[in-house]
XYZ file of C-alpha atoms in Angstrom:
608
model
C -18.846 10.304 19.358
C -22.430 9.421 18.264
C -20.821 7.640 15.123
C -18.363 5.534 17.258
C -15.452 7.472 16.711
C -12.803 6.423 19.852
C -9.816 8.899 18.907
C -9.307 12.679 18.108
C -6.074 14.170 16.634
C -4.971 17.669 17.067
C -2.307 18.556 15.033
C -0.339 21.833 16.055
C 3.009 21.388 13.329
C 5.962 23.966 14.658
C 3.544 25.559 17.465
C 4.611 26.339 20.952
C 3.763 24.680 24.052
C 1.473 27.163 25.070
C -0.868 26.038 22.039
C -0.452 22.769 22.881
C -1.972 23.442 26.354
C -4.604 25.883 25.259
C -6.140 23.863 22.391
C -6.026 20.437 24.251
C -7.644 21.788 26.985
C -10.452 23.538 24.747
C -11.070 19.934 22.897
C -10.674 18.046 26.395
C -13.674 20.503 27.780
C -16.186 19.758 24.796
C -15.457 16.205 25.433
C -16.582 16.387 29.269
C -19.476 18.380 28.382
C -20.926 15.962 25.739
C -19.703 12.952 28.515
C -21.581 14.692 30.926
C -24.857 14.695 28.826
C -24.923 10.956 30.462
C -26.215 9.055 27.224
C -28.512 11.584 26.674
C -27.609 10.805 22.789
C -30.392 8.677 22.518
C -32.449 12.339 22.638
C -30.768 14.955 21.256
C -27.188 15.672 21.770
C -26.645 18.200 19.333
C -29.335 20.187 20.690
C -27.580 20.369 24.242
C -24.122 20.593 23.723
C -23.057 24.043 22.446
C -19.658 25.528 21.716
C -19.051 28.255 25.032
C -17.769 31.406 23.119
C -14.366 31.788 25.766
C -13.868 28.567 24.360
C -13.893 29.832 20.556
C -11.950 32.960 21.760
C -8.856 30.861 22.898
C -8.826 29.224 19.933
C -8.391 32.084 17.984
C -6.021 33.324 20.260
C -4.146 30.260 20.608
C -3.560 30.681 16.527
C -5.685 31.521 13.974
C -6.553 32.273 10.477
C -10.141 31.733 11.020
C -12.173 29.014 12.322
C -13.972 26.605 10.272
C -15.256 23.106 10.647
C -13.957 22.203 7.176
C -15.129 19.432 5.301
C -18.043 18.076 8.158
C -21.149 19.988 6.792
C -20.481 18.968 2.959
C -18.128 20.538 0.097
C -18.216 24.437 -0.375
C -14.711 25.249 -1.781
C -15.779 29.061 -1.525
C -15.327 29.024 2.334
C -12.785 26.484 3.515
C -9.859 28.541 3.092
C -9.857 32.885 2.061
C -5.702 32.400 1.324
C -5.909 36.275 2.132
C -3.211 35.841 4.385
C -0.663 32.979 5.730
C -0.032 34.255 9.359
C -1.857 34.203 13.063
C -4.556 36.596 12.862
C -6.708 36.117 16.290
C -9.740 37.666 17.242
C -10.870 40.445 15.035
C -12.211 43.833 16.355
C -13.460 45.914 13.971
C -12.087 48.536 11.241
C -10.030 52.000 11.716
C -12.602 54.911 12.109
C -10.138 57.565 12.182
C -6.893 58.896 13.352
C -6.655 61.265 16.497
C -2.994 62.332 16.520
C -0.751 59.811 18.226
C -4.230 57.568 18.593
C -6.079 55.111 16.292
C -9.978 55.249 17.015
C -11.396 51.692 15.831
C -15.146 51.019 14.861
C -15.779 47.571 16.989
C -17.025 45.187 15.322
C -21.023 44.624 14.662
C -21.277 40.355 13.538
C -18.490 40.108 11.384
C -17.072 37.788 8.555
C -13.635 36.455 9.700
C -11.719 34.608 6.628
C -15.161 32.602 5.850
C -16.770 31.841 9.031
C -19.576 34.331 10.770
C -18.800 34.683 14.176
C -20.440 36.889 16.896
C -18.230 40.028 18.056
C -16.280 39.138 20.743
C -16.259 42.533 22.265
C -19.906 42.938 23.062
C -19.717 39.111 24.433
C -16.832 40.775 26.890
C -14.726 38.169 25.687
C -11.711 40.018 23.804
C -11.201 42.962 25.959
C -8.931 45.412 24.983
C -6.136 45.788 27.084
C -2.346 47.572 27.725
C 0.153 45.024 26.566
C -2.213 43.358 24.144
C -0.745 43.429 20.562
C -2.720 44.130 17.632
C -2.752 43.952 13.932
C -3.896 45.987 10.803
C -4.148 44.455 7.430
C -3.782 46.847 4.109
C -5.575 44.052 2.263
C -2.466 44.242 -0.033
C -0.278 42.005 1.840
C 1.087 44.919 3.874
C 0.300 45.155 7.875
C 0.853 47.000 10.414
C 0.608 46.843 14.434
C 2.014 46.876 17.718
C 1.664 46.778 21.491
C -1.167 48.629 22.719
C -0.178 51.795 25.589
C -2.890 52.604 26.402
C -7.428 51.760 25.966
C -10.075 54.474 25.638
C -13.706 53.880 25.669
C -15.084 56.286 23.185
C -19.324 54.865 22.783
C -18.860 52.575 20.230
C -15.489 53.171 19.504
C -12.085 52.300 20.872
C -9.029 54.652 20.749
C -5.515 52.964 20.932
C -2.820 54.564 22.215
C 0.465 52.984 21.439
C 4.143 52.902 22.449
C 6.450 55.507 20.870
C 8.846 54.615 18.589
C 7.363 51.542 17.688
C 3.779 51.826 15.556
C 3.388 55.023 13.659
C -0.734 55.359 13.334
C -0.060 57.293 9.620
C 0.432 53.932 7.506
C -3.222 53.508 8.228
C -6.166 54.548 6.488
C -9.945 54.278 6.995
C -11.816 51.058 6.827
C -8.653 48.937 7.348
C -9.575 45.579 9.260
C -7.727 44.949 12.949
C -7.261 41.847 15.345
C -6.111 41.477 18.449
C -3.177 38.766 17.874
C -1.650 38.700 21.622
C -2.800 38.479 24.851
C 0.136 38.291 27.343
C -2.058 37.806 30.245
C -3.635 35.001 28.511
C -0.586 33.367 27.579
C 0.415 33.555 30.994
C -2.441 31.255 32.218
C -1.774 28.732 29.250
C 1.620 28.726 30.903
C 0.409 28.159 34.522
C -1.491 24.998 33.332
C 2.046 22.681 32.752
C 4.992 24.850 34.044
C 6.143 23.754 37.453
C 7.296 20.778 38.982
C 3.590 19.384 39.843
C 2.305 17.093 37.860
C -0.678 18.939 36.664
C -2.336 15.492 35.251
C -2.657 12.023 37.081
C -2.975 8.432 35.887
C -5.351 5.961 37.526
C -4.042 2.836 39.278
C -5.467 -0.158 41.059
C -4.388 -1.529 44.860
C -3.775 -4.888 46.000
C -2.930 -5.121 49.461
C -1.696 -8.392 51.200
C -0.533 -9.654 54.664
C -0.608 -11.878 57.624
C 0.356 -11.354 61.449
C 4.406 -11.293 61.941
C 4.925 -10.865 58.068
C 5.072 -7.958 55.864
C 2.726 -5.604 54.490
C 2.669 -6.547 50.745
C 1.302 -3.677 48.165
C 0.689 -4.388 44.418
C 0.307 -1.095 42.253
C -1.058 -1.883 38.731
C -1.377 1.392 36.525
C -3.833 1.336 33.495
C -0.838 0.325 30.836
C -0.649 -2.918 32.665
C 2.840 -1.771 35.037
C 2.925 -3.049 38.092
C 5.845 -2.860 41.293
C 5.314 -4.303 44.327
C 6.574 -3.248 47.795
C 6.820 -4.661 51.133
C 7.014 -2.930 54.278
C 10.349 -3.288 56.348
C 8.073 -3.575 59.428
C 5.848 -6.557 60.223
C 1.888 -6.359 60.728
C 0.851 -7.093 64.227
C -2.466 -7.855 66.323
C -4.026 -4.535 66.073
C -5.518 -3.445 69.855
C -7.309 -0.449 67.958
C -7.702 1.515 64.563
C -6.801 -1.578 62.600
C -5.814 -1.293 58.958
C -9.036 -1.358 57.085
C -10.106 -0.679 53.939
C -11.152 2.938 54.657
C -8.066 3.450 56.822
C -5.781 2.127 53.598
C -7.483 3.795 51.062
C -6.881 7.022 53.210
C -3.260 6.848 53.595
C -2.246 5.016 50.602
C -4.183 7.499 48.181
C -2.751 10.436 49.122
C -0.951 10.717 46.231
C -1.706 14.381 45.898
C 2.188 15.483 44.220
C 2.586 11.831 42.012
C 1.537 11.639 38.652
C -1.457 9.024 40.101
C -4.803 8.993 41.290
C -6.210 5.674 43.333
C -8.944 4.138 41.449
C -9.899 1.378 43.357
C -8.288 -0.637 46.459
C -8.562 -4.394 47.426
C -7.724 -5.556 50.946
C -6.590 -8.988 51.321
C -5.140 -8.253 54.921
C -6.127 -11.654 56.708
C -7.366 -10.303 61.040
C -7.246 -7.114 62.487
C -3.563 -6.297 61.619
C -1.749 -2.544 62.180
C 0.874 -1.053 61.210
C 2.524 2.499 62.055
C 1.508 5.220 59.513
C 4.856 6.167 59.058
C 5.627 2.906 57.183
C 2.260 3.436 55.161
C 3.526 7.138 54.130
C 7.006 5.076 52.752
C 5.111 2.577 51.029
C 3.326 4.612 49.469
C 5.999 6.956 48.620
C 8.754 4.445 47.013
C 5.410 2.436 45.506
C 4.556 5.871 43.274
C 8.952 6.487 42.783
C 8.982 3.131 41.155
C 6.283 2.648 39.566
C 7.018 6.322 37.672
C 10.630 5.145 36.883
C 9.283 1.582 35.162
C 6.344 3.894 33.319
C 9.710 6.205 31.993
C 11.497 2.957 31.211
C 11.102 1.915 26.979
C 10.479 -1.669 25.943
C 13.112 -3.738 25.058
C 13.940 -4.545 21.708
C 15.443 -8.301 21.727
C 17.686 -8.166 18.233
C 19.594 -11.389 16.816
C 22.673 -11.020 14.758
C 22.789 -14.037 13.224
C 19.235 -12.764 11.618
C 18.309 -10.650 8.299
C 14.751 -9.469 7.127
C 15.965 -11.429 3.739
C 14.924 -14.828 6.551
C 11.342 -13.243 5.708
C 11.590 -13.538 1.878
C 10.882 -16.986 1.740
C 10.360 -17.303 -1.914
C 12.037 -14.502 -3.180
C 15.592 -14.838 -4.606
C 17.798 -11.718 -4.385
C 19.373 -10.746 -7.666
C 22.794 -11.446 -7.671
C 25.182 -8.534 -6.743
C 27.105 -8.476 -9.881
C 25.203 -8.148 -13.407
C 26.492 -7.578 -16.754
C 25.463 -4.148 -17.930
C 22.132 -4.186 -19.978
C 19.620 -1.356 -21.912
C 16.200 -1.404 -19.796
C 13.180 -0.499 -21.367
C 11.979 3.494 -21.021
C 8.180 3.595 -20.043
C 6.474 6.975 -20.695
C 3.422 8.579 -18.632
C 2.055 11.026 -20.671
C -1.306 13.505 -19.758
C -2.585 14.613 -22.939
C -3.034 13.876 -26.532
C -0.025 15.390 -28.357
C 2.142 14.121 -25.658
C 0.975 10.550 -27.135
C 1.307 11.626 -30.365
C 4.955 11.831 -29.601
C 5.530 8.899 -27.268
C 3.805 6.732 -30.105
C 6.415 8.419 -32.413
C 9.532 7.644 -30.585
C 8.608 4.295 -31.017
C 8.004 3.843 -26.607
C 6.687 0.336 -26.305
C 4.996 0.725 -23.171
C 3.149 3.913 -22.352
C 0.666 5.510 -19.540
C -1.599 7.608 -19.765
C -3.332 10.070 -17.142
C -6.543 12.219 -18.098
C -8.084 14.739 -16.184
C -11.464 13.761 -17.874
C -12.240 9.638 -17.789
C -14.570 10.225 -20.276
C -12.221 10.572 -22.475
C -10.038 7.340 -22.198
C -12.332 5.236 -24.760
C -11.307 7.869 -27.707
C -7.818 7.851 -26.087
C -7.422 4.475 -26.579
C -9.140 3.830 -30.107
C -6.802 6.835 -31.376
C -3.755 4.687 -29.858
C -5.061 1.331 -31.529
C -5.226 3.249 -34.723
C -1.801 4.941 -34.800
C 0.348 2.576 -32.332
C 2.486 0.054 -33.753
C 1.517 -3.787 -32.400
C 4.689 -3.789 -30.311
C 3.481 -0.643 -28.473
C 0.754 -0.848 -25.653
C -1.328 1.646 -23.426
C -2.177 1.363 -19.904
C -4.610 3.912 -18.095
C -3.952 5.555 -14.522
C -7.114 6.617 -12.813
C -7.088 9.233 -10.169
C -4.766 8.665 -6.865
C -7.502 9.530 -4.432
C -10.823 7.361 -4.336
C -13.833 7.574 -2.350
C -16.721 5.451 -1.174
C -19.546 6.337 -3.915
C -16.593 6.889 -6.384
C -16.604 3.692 -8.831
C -17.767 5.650 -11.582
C -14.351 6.714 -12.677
C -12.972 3.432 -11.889
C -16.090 1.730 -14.509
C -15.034 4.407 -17.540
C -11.371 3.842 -16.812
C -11.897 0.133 -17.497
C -14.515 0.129 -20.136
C -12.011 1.435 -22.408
C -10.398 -1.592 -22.765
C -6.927 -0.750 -22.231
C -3.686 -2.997 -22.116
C -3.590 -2.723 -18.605
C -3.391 -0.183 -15.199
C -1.651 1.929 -13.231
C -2.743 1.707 -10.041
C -2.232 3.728 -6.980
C -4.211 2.633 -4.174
C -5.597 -0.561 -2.293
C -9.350 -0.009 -4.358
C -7.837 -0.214 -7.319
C -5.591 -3.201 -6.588
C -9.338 -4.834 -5.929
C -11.048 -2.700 -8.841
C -8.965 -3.878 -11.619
C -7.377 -7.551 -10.034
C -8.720 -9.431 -12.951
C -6.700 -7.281 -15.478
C -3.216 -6.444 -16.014
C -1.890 -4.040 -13.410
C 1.235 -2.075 -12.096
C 1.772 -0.609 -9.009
C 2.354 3.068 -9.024
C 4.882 5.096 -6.555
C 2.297 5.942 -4.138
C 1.567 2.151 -2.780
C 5.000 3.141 -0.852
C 7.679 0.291 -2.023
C 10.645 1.035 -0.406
C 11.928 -2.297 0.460
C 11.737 -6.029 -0.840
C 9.221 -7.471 1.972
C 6.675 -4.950 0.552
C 7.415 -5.746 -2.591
C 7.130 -9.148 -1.514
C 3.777 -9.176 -0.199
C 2.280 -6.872 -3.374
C 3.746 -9.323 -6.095
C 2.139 -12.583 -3.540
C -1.082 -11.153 -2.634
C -2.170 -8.993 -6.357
C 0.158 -10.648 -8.947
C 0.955 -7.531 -10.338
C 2.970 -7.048 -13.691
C 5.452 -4.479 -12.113
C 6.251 -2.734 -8.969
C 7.168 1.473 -8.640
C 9.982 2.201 -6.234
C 8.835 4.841 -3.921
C 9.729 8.370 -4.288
C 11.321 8.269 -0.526
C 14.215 6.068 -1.589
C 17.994 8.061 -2.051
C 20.085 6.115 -5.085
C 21.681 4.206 -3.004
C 18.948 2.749 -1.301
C 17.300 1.987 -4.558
C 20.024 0.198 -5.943
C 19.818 -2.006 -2.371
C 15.876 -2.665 -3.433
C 17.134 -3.955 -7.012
C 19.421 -6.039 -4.985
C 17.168 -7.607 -2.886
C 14.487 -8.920 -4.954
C 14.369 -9.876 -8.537
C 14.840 -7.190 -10.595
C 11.914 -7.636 -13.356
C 9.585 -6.694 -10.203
C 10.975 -3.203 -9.958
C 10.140 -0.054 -11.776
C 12.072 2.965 -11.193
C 10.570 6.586 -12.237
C 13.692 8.193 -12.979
C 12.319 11.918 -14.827
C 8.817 13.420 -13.125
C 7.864 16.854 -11.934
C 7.244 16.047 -8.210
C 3.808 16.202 -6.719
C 4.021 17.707 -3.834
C 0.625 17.381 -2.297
C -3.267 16.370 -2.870
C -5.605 18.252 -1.267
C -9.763 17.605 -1.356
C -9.800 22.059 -1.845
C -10.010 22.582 -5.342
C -8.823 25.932 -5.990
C -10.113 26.183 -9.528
C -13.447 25.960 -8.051
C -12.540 28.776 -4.940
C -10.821 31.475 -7.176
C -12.084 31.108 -10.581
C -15.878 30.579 -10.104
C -18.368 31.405 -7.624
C -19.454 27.119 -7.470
C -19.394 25.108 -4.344
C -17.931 21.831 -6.238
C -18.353 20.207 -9.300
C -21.991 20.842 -9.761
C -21.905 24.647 -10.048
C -18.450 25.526 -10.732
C -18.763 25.306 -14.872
C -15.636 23.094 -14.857
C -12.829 26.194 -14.673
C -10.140 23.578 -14.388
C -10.828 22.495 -17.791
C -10.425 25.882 -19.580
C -7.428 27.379 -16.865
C -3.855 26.427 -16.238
C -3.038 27.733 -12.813
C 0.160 28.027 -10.737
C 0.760 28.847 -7.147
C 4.293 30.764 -6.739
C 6.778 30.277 -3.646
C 8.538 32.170 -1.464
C 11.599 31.904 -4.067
C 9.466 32.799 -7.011
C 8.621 29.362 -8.226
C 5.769 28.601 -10.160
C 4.562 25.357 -9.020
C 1.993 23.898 -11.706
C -1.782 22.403 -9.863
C -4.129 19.716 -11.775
C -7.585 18.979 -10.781
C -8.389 14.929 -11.153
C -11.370 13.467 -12.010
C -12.410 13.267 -8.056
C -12.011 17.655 -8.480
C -8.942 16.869 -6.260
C -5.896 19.474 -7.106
C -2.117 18.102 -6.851
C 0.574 20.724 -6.698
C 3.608 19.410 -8.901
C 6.603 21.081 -8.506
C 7.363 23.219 -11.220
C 10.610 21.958 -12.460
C 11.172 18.319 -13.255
C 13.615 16.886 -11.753
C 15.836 13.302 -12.946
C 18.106 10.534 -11.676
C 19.953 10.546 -14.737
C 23.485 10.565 -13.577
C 22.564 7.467 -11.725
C 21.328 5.508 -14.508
C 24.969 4.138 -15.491
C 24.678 2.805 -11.641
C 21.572 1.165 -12.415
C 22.259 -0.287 -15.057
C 25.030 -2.018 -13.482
C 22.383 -3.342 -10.792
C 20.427 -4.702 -13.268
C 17.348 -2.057 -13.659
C 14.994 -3.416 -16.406
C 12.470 -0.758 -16.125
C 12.848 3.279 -16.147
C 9.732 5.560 -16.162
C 9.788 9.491 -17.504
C 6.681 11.721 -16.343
C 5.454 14.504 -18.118
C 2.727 17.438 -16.881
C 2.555 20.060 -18.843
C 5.338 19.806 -21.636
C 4.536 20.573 -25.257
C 4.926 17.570 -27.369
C 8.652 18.592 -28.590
C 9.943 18.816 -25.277
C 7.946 15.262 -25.038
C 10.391 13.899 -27.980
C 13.559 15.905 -27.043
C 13.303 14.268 -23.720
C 12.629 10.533 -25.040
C 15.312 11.183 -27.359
C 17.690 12.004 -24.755
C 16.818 9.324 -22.577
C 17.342 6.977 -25.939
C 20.827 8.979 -26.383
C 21.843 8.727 -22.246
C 21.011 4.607 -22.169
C 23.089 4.201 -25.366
C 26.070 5.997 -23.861
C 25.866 8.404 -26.320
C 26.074 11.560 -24.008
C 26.275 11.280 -20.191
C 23.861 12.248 -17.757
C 25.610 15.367 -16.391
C 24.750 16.554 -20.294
C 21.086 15.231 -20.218
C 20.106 17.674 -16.911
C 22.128 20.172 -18.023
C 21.024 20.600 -21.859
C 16.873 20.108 -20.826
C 17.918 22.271 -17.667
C 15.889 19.888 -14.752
C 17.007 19.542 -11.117
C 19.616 16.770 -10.701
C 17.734 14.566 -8.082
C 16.547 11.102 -7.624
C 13.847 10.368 -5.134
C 11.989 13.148 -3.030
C 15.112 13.639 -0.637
C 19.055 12.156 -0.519
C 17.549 9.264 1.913
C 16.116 10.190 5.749
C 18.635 7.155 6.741
């Protein structure tokens, strides 16, 4: 708030309603509270605004792997994430002491480490009590764990023995020292519940009063809520000469703002009643009544969207000609991305005119690029790709990316479009193309070589793009193992070093492959970039080659293939295939089948 910020998002993907309602609420609080310090910034707001611990224990009730405040105090990839385990874990409690028959005695917890943040114990605080009908959880530390609904609470000193129901949790599975957390608290829950179930609205709107009128005419009221709606309602009864208790502003304000079961509050109230003027208060309880009806059914009410036939989003293109529908069949030109040294090697060997190159280490693109000029025919050329993610502070990578002098750029993101606008540049995947008035505006406004199709497009909605605007714009990446995601946590520095970032970690990513494995047994392959940010690619390429024939009907001059990780033979079997496939040598069914790669253009079959 101090640093201008005017918006907070909570994000709560797949969770239930009662979440919803329990961390809202929690957020909602802190934001009264530091309101209520009444510009008492100027002093010291940190100082006086302080985190209530119920308010840390619904949190971790609501759902929780452990709390953290993640990126705010500075990088430390040793405690932003444990990955010790993927579900809710709640409040923890304390370790098993011992078993007593059908009972598990539990040590409670002195100040405890939960994933990576210290936090005091909750059971001293009286916060977390232990109760019948609570459900708790024991972790082997092997990915095994066990729990259940508790029957029944003994206080033993400073131990807790927990009954539970039979023939659900058998206490043997457990052994000494294992870690437990209280996951559910139906009584809890319950409350969460209470604060939107029900037909009251449990949350009101402001809006603003006009009220007009003369002697023998109606009563006129004008609602306005804070979106701008307004209704207006006139009474079926004319004002008269008041003899006593006219209508004034008190007297309005009174009857029109009871609004007590409407999802509105009155803010504020003008009276532009002309005399002393009355009117029965059984007409002011209707007014008031249909004014809140209608002015809820106009806030439920969508705008209007006013669409014209006779119009197309090509009207927009003003300077763009669309390719013509029907093209004689032509051979476009393969471009190759390649990621380390004997991947070049073979690109440069296959004879690939244009190729890109992606490093992990900027530092080395200068010796890159003097080893291309030395074994690179003249026909052939090299453009660099610096990292997808950039930072303020970050130009260094940009300045050794461009001091190497290379043919030209791929770049990714709207600093680089600036960063390199003086040189030649194409735009990669990630600047989202997915139709031609984007394409329109990136060719008009960077007067860039070449423009990547984004990976959100089906076939058939990239052979509309190459349709729509002139196909020498448009690159298509038809080969590439998918990435899947970025993420700032670098998990070479986490799990194979004991670093906080760069600084400390000894560089792990540069002597370690790693790969994270799925639910189905997939290794997916992660790279660290020069920024220490890790993509996860997916492990498998995946190509569009039974839809090149299609494309090349359309007209496609450009096709891109995307290494990672392959050796420099699977480099040049691939080209070679490619070569084989745009000859019409073998089809495309044979191409995916023979290098065995997932038969799939784009990241999905089109979300239209």
């Amino acid at each position: 708030m101090q640093s201008g910020v005017t918006c907070l998002k909570i994000e709560g993907r797949l969770k239930a309603a009662e979440y919803v309602a329990n961390v809202t609420r929690v957020y909602r609080e802190a934001l009264d509270q530091v309101g209520a310090i009444e510009y008492a910034i100027k002093a010291d707001a940190k100082s006086m605004f302080q985190i209530e611990p119920q308010s840390q224990y619904h949190l971790e009730m609501g759902f929780s792997r452990g709390l953290y405040t993640g990126w705010f105090e500075g990088i430390d990839n040793q405690t932003l994430v444990h990955g010790k385990f993927a579900k809710k874990r709640g409040v923890y409690l304390g370790t098993v002491s011992h078993i007593a028959g059908e009972r598990v005695v539990i040590q409670a917890a002195a100040p405890a480490l939960i994933g990576a943040k210290l936090v005091p114990n909750s059971l001293n605080q009286g916060i977390a009590t232990l109760k019948a009908g609570d459900g708790v959880v024991f972790d082997d530390g092997a990915g095994q764990e066990f729990g259940g609904r508790i029957y029944k609470v003994e206080s033993q000193g400073k131990e807790i023995a927990l009954t539970f129901a039979r023939h659900g949790f058998e206490p043997r599975h457990l052994t000494k020292g294992m870690p437990v957390w209280k996951t559910s608290d139906p009584e809890l829950e319950k409350q969460w519940r209470q604060t939107y179930a029900g037909d009251q609205p449990k949350f009101s709107r402001p809006i603003k009063l006009a009220v007009h009128g003369l002697i023998n005419a109606p009563l006129t009221v004008i609602a306005t809520d804070e979106l701008g709606h307004t209704v207006q309602i006139d009474s079926a009864i004319p004002l008269v000469m008041a003899t006593k208790q006219p209508l004034t502003t008190a007297k309005l304000t009174e009857q029109l703002g009871r609004l007590g079961n409407t999802p509105f509050h009155l803010r504020e109230l003008e009276n532009h009643l002309e005399g002393q003027l009355m009117l029965p208060v059984s007409e002011l309880n209707h007014l008031r009544r249909q004014m809140a009806t209608e002015l809820e059914q106009i806030r439920g009410v969508p705008k209007r969207w006013v669409l014209h036939s006779s119009h197309s989003y090509q009207d927009l293109l003003l300077n763009v000609e669309p390719s013509s529908k029907s093209m004689a069949q032509n051979q476009p030109e393969l471009i190759v991305l390649v990621r380390n040294l004997e991947q070049l090697n073979a690109a440069i060997m296959a004879q690939v005119t244009t190729i890109y190159c992606e490093l992990e280490d900027p530092r080395r693109y200068d010796e890159i690029v003097k080893y291309f000029r030395q074994k690179a025919s003249h026909e052939q050329t090299i453009w660099l790709a610096p990292p997808r993610i950039c930072k303020p502070g970050e130009y260094w990578i940009s300045d050794q990316v461009l001091r190497s002098q290379a043919d030209g750029y791929l770049v990714r993101n709207y600093d680089q479009l600036k960063y390199f606008a003086d040189y030649n540049c194409v735009a990669d995947f990630s600047l989202n193309i997915a139709n031609a008035l984007t394409a329109k505006y990136f060719k008009d406004q960077y007067n860039l070589i070449r423009l990547t199709a984004s990976y959100d497009l089906s076939a058939a909605q990239v052979e509309d793009l190459l349709i729509s605007c002139p196909r020498d714009w448009l690159e298509i990446t038809i080969h590439q193992h998918m990435p899947m995601f970025h993420m700032e946590h670098c998990v070479f520095c986490a799990f194979l070093s004991t670093g906080k970032d760069f600084t400390d970690c000894g560089r792990p990513c540069e002597k370690h492959d790693v790969k994270l494995r799925d639910r189905s047994g997939i290794s997916h392959i992660l790279q660290a970039d020069a920024g220490c940010r890790n993509t996860l690619f997916n492990g498998t390429a995946q190509t569009g080659a039974e839809h090149i024939l299609k494309l090349q009907r359309k007209g496609v001059k450009y096709l891109r293939l995307e290494f990672l990780n392959e050796s420099a033979d699977l480099v040049t079997d691939t080209i070679t295939a490619y070569q084989q496939l745009l000859k019409g040598e073998i089809t495309g069914t044979q191409l995916w089948q023979s290098l065995k790669l997932h038969n799939r253009l784009g990241v999905t079959r089109g979300n239209l």
